[in-house]
Coordinates of C-alpha atoms in Angstrom, one line a residue:
X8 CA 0.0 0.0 0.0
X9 CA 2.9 2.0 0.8
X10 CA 4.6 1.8 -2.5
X11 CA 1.1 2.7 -4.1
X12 CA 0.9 5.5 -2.8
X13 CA 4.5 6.7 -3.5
X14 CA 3.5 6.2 -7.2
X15 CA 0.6 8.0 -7.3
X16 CA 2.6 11.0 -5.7
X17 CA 5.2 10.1 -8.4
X18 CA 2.4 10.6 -11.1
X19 CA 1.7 13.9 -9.3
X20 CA 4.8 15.2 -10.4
X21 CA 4.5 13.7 -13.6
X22 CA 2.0 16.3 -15.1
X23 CA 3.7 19.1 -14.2
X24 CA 6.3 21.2 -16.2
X25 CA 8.0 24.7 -16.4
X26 CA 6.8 27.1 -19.7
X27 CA 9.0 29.6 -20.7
X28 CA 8.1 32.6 -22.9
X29 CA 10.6 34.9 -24.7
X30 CA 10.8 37.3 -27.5
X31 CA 13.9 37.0 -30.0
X32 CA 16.7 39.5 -28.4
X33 CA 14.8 39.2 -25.1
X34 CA 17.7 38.9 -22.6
X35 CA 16.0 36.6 -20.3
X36 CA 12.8 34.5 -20.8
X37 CA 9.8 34.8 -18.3
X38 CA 8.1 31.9 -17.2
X39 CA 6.2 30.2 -14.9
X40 CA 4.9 26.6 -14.0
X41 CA 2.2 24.8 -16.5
X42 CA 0.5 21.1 -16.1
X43 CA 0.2 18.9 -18.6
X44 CA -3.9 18.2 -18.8
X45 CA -3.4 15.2 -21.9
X46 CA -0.6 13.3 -22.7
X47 CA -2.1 12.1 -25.8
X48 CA -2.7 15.6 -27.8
X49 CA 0.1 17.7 -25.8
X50 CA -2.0 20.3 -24.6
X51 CA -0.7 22.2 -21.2
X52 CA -2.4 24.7 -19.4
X53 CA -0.4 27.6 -17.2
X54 CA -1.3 30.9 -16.1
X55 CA -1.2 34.0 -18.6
X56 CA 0.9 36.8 -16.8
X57 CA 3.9 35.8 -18.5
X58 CA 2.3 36.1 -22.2
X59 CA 1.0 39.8 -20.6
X60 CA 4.1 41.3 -22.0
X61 CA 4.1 40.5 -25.4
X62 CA 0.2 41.3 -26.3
X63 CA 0.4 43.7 -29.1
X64 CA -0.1 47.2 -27.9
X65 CA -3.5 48.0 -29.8
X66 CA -5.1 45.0 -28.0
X67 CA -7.8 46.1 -24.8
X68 CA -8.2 42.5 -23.2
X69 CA -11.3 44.1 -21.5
X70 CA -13.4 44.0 -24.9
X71 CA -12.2 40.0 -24.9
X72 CA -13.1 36.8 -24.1
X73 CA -10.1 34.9 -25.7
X74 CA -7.2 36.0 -27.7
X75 CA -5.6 33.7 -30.4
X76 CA -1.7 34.2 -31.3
X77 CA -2.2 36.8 -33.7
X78 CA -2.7 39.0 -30.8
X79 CA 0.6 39.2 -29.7
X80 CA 4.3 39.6 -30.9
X81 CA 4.9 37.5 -33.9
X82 CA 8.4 36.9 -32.6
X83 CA 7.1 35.2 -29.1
X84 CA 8.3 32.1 -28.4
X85 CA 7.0 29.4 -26.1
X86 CA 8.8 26.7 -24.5
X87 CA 7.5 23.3 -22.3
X88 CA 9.7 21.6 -19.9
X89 CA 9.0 18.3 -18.5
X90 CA 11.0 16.4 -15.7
X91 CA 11.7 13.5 -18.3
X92 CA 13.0 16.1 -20.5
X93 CA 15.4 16.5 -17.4
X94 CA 16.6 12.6 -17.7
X95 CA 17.4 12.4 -21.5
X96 CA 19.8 14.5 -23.3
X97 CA 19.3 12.8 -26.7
X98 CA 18.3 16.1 -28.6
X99 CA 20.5 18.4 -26.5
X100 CA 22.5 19.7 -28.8
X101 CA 20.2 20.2 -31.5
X102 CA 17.9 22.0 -29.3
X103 CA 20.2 24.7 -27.9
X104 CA 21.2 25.8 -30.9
X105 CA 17.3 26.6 -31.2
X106 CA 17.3 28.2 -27.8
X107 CA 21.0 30.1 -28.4
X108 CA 19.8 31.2 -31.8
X109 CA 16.4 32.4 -30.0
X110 CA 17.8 34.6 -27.3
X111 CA 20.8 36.0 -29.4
X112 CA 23.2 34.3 -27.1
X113 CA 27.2 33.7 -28.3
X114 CA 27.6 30.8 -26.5
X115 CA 25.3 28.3 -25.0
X116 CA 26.1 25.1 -22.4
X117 CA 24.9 21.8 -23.8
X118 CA 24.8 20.0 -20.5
X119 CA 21.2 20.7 -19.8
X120 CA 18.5 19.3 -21.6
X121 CA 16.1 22.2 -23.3
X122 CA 12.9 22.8 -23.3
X123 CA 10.2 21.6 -26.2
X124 CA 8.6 24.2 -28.3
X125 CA 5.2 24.9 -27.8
X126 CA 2.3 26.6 -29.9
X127 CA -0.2 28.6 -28.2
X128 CA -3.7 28.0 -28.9
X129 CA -5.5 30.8 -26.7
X130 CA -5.9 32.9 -24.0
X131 CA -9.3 32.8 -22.4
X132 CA -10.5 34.9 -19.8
X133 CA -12.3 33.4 -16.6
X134 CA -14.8 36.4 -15.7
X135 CA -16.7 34.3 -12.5
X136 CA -12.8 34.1 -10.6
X137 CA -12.5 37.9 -12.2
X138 CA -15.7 38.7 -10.2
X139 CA -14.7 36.8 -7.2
X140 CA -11.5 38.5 -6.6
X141 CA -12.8 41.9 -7.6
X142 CA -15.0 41.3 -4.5
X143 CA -12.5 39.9 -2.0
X144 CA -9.7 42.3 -2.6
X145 CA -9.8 46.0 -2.6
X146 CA -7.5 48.6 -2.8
X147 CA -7.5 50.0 1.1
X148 CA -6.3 46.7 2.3
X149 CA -3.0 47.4 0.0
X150 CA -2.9 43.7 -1.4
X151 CA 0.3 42.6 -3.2
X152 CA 0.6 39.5 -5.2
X153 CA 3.7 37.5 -5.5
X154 CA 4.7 36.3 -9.1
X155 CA 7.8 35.4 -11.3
X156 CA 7.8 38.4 -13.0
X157 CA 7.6 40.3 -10.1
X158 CA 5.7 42.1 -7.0
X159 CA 2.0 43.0 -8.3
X160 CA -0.4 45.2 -7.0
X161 CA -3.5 46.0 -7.3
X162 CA -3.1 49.4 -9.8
X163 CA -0.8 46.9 -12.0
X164 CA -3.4 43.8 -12.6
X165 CA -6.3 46.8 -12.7
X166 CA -4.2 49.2 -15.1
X167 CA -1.4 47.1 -16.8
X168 CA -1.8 43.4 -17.3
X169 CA -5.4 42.6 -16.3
X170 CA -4.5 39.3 -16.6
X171 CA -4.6 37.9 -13.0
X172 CA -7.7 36.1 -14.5
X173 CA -6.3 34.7 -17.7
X174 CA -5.4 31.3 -18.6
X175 CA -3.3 30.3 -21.5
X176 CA -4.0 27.2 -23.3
X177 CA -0.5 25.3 -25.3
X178 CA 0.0 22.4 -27.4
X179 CA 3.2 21.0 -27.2
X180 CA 4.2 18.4 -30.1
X181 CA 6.9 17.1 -29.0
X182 CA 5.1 15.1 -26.2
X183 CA 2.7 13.8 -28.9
X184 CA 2.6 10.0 -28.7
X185 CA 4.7 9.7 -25.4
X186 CA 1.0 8.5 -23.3
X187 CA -2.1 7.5 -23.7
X188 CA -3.6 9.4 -20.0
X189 CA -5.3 12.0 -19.6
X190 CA -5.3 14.0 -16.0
X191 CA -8.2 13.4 -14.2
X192 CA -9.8 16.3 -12.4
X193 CA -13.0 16.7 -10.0
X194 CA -15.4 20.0 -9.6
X195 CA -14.9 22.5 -7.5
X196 CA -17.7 22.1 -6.1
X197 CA -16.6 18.6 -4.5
X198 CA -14.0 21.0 -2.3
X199 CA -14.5 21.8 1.4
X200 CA -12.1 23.3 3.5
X201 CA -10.1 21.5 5.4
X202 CA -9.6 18.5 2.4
X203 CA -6.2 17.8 2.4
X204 CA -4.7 19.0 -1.0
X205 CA -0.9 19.3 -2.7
X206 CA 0.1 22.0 -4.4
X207 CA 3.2 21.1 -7.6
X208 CA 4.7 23.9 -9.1
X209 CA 8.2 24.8 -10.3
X210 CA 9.5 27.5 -7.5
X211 CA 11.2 30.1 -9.6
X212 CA 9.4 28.6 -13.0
X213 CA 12.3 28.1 -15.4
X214 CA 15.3 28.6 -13.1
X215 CA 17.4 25.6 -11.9
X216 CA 14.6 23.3 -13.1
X217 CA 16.7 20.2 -12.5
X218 CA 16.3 21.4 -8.8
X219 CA 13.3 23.4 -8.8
X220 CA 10.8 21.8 -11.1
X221 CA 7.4 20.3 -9.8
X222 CA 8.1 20.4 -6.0
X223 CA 5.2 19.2 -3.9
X224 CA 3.7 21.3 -1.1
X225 CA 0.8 19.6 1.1
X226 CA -1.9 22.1 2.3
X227 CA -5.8 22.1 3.2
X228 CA -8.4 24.3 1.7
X229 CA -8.8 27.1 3.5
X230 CA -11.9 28.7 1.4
X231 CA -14.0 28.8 -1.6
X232 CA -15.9 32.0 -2.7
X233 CA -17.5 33.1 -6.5
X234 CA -19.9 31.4 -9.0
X235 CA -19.0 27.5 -9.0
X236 CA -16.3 28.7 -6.2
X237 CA -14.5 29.7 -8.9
X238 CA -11.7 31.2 -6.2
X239 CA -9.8 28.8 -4.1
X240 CA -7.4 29.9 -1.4
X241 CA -5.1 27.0 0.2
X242 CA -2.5 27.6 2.9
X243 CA -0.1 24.6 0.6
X244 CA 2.5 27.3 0.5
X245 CA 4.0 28.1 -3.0
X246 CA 6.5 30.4 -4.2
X247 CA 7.0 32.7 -6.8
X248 CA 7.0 30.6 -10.2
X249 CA 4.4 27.9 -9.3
X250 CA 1.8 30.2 -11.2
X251 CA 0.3 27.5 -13.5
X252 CA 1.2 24.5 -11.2
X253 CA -1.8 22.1 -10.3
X254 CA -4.1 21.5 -6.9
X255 CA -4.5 18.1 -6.2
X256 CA -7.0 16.7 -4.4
X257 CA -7.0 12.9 -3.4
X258 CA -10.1 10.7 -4.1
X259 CA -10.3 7.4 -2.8
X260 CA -5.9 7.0 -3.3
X261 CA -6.4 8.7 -6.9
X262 CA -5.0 12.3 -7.2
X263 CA -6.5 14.3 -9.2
X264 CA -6.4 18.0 -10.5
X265 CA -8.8 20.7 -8.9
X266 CA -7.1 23.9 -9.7
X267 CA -4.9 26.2 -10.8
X268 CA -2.2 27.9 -9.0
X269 CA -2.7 31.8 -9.3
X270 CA -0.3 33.2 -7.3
X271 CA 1.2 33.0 -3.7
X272 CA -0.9 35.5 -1.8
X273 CA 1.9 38.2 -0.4
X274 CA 1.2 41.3 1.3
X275 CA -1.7 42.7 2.8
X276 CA -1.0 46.3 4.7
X277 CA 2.1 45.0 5.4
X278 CA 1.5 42.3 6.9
X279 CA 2.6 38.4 5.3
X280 CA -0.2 36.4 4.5
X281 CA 1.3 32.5 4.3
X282 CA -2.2 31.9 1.7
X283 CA -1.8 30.6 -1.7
X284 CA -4.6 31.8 -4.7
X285 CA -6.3 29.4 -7.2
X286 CA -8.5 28.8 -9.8
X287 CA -10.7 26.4 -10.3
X288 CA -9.9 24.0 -13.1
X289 CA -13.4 23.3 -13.8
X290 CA -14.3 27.0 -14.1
X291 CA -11.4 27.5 -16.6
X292 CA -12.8 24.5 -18.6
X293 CA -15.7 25.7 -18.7
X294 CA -15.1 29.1 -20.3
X295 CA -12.3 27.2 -22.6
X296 CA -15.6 25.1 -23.8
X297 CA -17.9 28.5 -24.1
X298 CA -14.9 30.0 -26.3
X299 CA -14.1 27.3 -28.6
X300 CA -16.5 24.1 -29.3
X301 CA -14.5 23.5 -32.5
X302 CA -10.8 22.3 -32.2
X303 CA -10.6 18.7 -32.2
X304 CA -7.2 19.0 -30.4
X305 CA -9.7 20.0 -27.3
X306 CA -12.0 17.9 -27.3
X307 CA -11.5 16.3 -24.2
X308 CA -11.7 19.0 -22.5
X309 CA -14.6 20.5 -23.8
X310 CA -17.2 17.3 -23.4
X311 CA -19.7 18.2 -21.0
X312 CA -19.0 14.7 -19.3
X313 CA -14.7 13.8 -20.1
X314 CA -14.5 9.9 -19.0
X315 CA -11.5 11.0 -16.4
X316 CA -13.8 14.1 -14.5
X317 CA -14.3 12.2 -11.4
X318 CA -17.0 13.0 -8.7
X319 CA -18.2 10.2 -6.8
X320 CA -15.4 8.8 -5.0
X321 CA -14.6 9.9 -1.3
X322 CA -12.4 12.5 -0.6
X323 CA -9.3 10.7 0.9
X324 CA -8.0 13.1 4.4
X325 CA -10.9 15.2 4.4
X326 CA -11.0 17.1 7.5
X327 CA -14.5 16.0 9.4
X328 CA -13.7 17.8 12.1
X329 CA -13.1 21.0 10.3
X330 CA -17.3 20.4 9.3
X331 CA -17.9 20.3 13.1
X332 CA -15.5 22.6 14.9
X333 CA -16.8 24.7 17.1
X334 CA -19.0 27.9 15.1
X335 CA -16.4 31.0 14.9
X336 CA -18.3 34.1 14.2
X337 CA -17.7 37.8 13.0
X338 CA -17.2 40.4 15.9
X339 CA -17.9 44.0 14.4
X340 CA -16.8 46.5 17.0
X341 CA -17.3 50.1 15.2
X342 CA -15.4 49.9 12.5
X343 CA -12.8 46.9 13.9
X344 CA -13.7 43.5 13.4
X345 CA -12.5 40.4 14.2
X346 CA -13.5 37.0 15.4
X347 CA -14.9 34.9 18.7
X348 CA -15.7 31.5 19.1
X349 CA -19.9 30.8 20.5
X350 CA -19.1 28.4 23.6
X351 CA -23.2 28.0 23.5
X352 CA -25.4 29.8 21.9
X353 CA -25.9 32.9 23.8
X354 CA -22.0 33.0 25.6
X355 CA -18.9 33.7 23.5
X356 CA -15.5 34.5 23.6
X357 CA -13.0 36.6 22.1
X358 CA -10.2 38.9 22.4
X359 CA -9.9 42.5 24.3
X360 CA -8.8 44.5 21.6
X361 CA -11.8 43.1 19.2
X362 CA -14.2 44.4 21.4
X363 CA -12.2 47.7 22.0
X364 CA -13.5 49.1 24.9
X365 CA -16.8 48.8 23.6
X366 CA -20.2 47.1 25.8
X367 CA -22.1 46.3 23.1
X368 CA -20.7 44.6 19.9
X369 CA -22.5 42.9 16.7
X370 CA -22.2 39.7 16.4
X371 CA -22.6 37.6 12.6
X372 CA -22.2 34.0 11.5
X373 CA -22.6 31.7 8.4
X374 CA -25.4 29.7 8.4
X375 CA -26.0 27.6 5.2
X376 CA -25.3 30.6 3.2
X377 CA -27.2 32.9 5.0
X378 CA -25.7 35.4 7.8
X379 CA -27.1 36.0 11.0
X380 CA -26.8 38.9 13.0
X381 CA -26.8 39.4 16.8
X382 CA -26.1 42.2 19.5
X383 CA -23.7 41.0 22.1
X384 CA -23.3 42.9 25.2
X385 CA -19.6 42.4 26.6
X386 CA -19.9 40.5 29.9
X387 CA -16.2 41.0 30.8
X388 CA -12.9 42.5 29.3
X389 CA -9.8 41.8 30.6
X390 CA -7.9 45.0 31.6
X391 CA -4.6 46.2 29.2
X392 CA -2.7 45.2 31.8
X393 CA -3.5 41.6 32.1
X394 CA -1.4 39.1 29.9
X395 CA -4.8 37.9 28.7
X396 CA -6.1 39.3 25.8
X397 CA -9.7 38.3 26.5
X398 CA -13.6 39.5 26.6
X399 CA -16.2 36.9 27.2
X400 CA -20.1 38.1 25.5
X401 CA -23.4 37.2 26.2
X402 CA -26.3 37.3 23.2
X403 CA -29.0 39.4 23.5
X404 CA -30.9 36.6 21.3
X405 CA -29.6 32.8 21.0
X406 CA -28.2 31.9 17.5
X407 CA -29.7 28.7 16.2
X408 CA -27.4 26.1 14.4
X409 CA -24.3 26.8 17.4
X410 CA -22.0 24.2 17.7
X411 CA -21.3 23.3 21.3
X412 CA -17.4 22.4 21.6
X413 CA -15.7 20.1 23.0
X414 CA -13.0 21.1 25.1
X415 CA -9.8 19.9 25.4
X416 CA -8.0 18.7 28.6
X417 CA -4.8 18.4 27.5
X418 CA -2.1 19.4 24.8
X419 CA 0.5 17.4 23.1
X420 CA 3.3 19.5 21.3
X421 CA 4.5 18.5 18.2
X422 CA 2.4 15.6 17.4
X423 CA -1.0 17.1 17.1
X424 CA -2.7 18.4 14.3
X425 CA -4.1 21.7 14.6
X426 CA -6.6 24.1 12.8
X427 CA -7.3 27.6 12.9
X428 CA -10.4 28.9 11.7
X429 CA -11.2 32.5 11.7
X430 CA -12.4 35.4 9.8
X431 CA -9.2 36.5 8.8
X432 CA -8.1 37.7 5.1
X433 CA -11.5 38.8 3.8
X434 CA -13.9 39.2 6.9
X435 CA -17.4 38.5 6.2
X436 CA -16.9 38.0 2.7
X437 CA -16.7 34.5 2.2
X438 CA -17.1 33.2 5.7
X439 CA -13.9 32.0 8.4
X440 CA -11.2 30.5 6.9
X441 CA -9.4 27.6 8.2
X442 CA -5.4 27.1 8.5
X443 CA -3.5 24.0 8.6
X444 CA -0.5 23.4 11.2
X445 CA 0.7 21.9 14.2
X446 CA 1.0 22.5 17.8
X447 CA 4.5 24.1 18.1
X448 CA 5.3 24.8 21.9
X449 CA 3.3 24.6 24.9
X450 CA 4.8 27.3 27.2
X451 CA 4.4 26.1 30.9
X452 CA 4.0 28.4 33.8
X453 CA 3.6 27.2 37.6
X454 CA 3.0 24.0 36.2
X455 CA -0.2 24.8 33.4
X456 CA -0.3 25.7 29.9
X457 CA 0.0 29.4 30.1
X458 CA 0.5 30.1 26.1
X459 CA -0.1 28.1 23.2
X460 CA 1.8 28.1 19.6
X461 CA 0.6 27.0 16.5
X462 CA 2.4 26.8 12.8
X463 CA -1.0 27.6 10.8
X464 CA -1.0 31.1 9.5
X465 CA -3.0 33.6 11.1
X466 CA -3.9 36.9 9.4
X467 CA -5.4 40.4 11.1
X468 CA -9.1 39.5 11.7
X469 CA -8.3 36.2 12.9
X470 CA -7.6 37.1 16.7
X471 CA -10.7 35.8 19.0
X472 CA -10.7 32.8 16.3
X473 CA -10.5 28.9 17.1
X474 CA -7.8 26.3 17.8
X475 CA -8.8 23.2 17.2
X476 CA -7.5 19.4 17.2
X477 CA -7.6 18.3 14.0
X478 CA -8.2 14.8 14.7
X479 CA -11.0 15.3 17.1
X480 CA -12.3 19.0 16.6
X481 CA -11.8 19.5 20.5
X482 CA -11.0 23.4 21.2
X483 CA -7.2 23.6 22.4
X484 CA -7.3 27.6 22.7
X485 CA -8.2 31.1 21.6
X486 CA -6.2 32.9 19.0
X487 CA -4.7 36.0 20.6
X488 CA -2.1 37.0 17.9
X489 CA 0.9 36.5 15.8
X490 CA 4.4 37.6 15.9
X491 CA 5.8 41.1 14.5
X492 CA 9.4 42.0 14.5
X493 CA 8.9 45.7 15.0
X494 CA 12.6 46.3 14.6
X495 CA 12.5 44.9 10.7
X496 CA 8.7 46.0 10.5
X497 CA 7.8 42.2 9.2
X498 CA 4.6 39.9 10.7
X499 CA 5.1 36.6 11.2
X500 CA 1.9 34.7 10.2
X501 CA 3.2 31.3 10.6
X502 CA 4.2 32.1 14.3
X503 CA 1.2 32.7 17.1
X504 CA -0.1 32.1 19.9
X505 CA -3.5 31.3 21.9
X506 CA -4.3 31.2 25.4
X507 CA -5.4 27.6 26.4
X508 CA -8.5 27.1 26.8
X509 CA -8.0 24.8 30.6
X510 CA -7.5 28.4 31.2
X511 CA -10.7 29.5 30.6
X512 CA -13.0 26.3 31.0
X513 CA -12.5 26.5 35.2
X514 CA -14.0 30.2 35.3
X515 CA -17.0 29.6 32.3
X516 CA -18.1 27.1 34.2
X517 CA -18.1 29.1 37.8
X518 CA -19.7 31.6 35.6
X519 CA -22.8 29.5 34.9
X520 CA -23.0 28.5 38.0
X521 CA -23.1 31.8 39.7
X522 CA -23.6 34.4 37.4
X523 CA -21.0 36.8 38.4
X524 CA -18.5 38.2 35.7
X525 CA -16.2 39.0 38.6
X526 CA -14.9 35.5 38.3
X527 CA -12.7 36.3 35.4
X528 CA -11.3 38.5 37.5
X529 CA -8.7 35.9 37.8
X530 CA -7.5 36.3 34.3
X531 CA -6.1 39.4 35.4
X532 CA -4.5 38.6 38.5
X533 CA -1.6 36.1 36.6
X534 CA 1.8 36.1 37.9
X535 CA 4.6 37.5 37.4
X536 CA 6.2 34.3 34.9
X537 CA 2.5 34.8 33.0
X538 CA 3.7 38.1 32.1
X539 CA 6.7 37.5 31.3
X540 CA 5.7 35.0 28.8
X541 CA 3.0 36.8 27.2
X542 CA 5.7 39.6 27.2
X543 CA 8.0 37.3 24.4
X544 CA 10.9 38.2 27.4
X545 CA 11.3 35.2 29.0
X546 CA 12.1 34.6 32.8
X547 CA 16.0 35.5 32.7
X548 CA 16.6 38.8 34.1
X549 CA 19.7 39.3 32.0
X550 CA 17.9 38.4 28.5
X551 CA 17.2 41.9 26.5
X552 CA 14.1 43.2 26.2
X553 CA 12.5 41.1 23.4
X554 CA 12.0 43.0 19.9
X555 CA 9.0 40.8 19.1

């Protein structure tokens, strides 16, 4: 079973390849990652930034659907690499002469294998993951995208390229005849966060691909949003280059393709996101099929029912806690926001500085596709002084549909599985997110968990959010924050902590007893190694004050 399993992830790799693009005199060739969608006709998909600058100046891709070669430079060229490309060098030679002649280079090393020439068939346009993003990012959050070609923000893809949404379609001969597969794929719509998916794409795109190309990342889905959730995001983390790479998703030990790779979310205010962005294969098909019913080279693709889509098998590693973790809901206090986790379905918790000072706050959760809205007045708010970042609400109204969690007892470090779900990245937009990690460090004071640490990646928005075991769904803690190094002005998604919930579960339940708010008190009376820790100083004396 073992060895099985190594193959499929072998057959993973297998589909994907590098695509360079490069005008005759053109230094240097931009690329970026592609996956092989049929071995039988040759055709590749990849992602169309790369082709953005050679599209001939009088072209406004705005007035198109799809864009045949004739559109662009007639001196473009368009290269495939494949990883058995990387193992034979029987057509070296000949082929860097092609590639030396190409880029007006004197002289040329023939030790490397190069690239197969490609022709591109289209461009097409995907308008439903254009809508979707258009919705989910917006200027005053500052977003900037990570790609081969370099940082991207939001004036360039509006202004320059406009291309964040375009997928190019390629047919490369020289893989004619070498298979008879095809790459099996599911819908979107099979997708729910927390399914365990891999990312392969070529970090760098054409750079080094002999130690570079099609390099696996494992990730979950952290959220869906558009028509046919046409917009994936996944916290598999990818780098510059894997635009174009594939999503996998695994059904029943069979891997097959659910999107493509967009780009590595990068900057947000600042602030590091740790998110990738995708497409959705089948909503790229879709629109390739609405463009162009005609080529026979495409007609496996553009049958409304391809023998390899696949649907009805199970999801292998889907995350069935992630469908019953505790509910995490929307804290609006003025203009902040954030998120708290409904320990019932009037009481809630989340952090001091969500609420802000305020009593009252409004309170919003997902509830098959419809949002419910609730006043919460705030019960208790721990005081700035306290090393606990925490307010506990009570519902004016009960919220039906609350998921009671269970709570954890104990932590394990290292071995465990965690989730954190949240409403970071886009609010209320598309409903709380969920992050993939594990329990880093439990820090220890006076003998109890005092400060919990987690590897998933935790945006702004996401404080007052869930920890949860991913094995179990069992709530391990509360998301307070993550880590900024305010000497070199960069936050640390990927590094955060949470106060435990054995914390918290002694005083909620004197609370329902009694009645009396004064019994979280408590939280800020902690001692003096509390402090410390929540500080990021540590207990020495003589260790500097800490810069995180």
């Amino acid at each position: 079973v073992f060895k099985g399993r190594m193959s499929d992830m072998r057959a993973v790799e297998d589909w994907g390849c590098t695509v360079s693009v490069f005008e005759r005199g053109l230094a240097e060739p931009l690329s970026c990652s592609g996956t092989l969608l049929d071995s039988r006709s040759g055709i590749v998909l990849c992602h169309s930034l790369v082709f953005s600058a050679f599209l001939n100046k009088s072209i406004n891709i705005s007035d198109y659907r799809v864009l045949f070669p004739d559109s662009f430079s007639s001196r473009l060229h368009v290269y495939v690499q494949r990883p058995e490309e990387l193992k034979s060098v029987d057509n070296t030679k000949q082929q860097s002469h092609v590639m030396r002649q190409c880029l007006g280079k004197a002289k040329q090393t023939v030790s490397k294998p190069s690239p197969q020439k490609a022709e591109l068939l289209m461009l097409v346009s995907n308008p439903q993951f254009q809508k979707a993003f258009t919705r989910l990012f917006n200027k005053p959050d500052e977003w900037r995208f990570c790609s081969n070609t370099g940082d991207i923000d939001l004036d360039d893809l509006k202004k320059d390229t406009e291309f964040l949404s375009w997928f190019a379609v390629l047919k490369v001969p020289g893989l004619l005849g070498r298979g008879q597969r095809a790459l099996p794929w599911v819908s979107s719509s099979s997708l729910k966060k927390g399914d365990v998916v891999f990312a392969c794409g070529s970090p760098f795109g054409s750079f080094c691909p002999d130690l570079f190309m099609n390099t696996l990342s494992k990730g979950i889905v952290s959220n869906v949003a558009g028509e046919s959730r046409a917009l994936i995001l996944t916290d598999a983390r990818c780098l510059p280059g894997t635009e174009g790479g594939g999503l996998f998703l695994d059904k029943g030990g069979r891997f097959c393709l659910a999107g493509l790779i967009v780009s590595p979310l990068c900057w947000r205010a600042g602030e590091w996101i740790g998110l990738t962005l995708v497409c959705s294969l089948e909503s790229v098909v879709r629109n390739i099929w609405f463009v162009n019913k005609g080529d026979p080279c495409l007609n496996w693709i553009l049958s409304d029912t391809p023998s390899h889509f696949v649907q009805d098998l199970p999801v292998t590693g889907e995350a069935k806690s992630v469908r019953q973790h505790p509910t995490v809901a929307l804290v609006q206090s003025g203009e902040l926001w954030g998120s708290g986790v409904l320990m019932n379905s009037r009481m809630m918790l989340t952090c001091r500085h969500v609420v802000n000072g305020a009593s009252r706050v409004v309170v919003k959760i997902n509830n098959k596709e419809r949002l419910l809205t609730a006043v919460g007045n705030v019960v208790y708010s721990t005081k700035d002084s306290s090393p606990y970042d925490v307010a506990v609400v009570l519902l004016a109204e009960p919220l039906p549909s609350t998921t009671v969690p269970a709570v954890a007892r104990d932590f394990r470090a290292g071995r465990v599985d965690v989730y954190v779900t949240g409403y970071g990245v886009f609010g209320q937009s598309c409903g709380p997110s969920v992050t993939s990690g594990i329990l880093s460090r439990i820090i220890a004071c006076d003998f109890q968990p005092a400060m919990l640490q987690t590897t998933c990646a935790v945006q702004a928005g996401a404080s007052g959010g869930a920890v949860i075991r991913a094995a179990t769904g069992e709530l391990l803690g509360l998301v307070s924050s993550n880590t900024r190094d305010c000497a070199a002005g960069v936050t640390y998604s990927h590094l955060n902590f949470s106060v435990p919930v054995t914390v918290l579960s002694p005083l909620l339940r004197q609370y329902a007893l009694t009645g009396d708010s004064g019994v979280f008190e408590e939280l800020d009376r902690a001692s003096d190694a509390v402090r410390a820790a929540w500080r990021l100083q540590g207990s020495h004396g003589l260790i500097p004050r800490s810069k995180l």
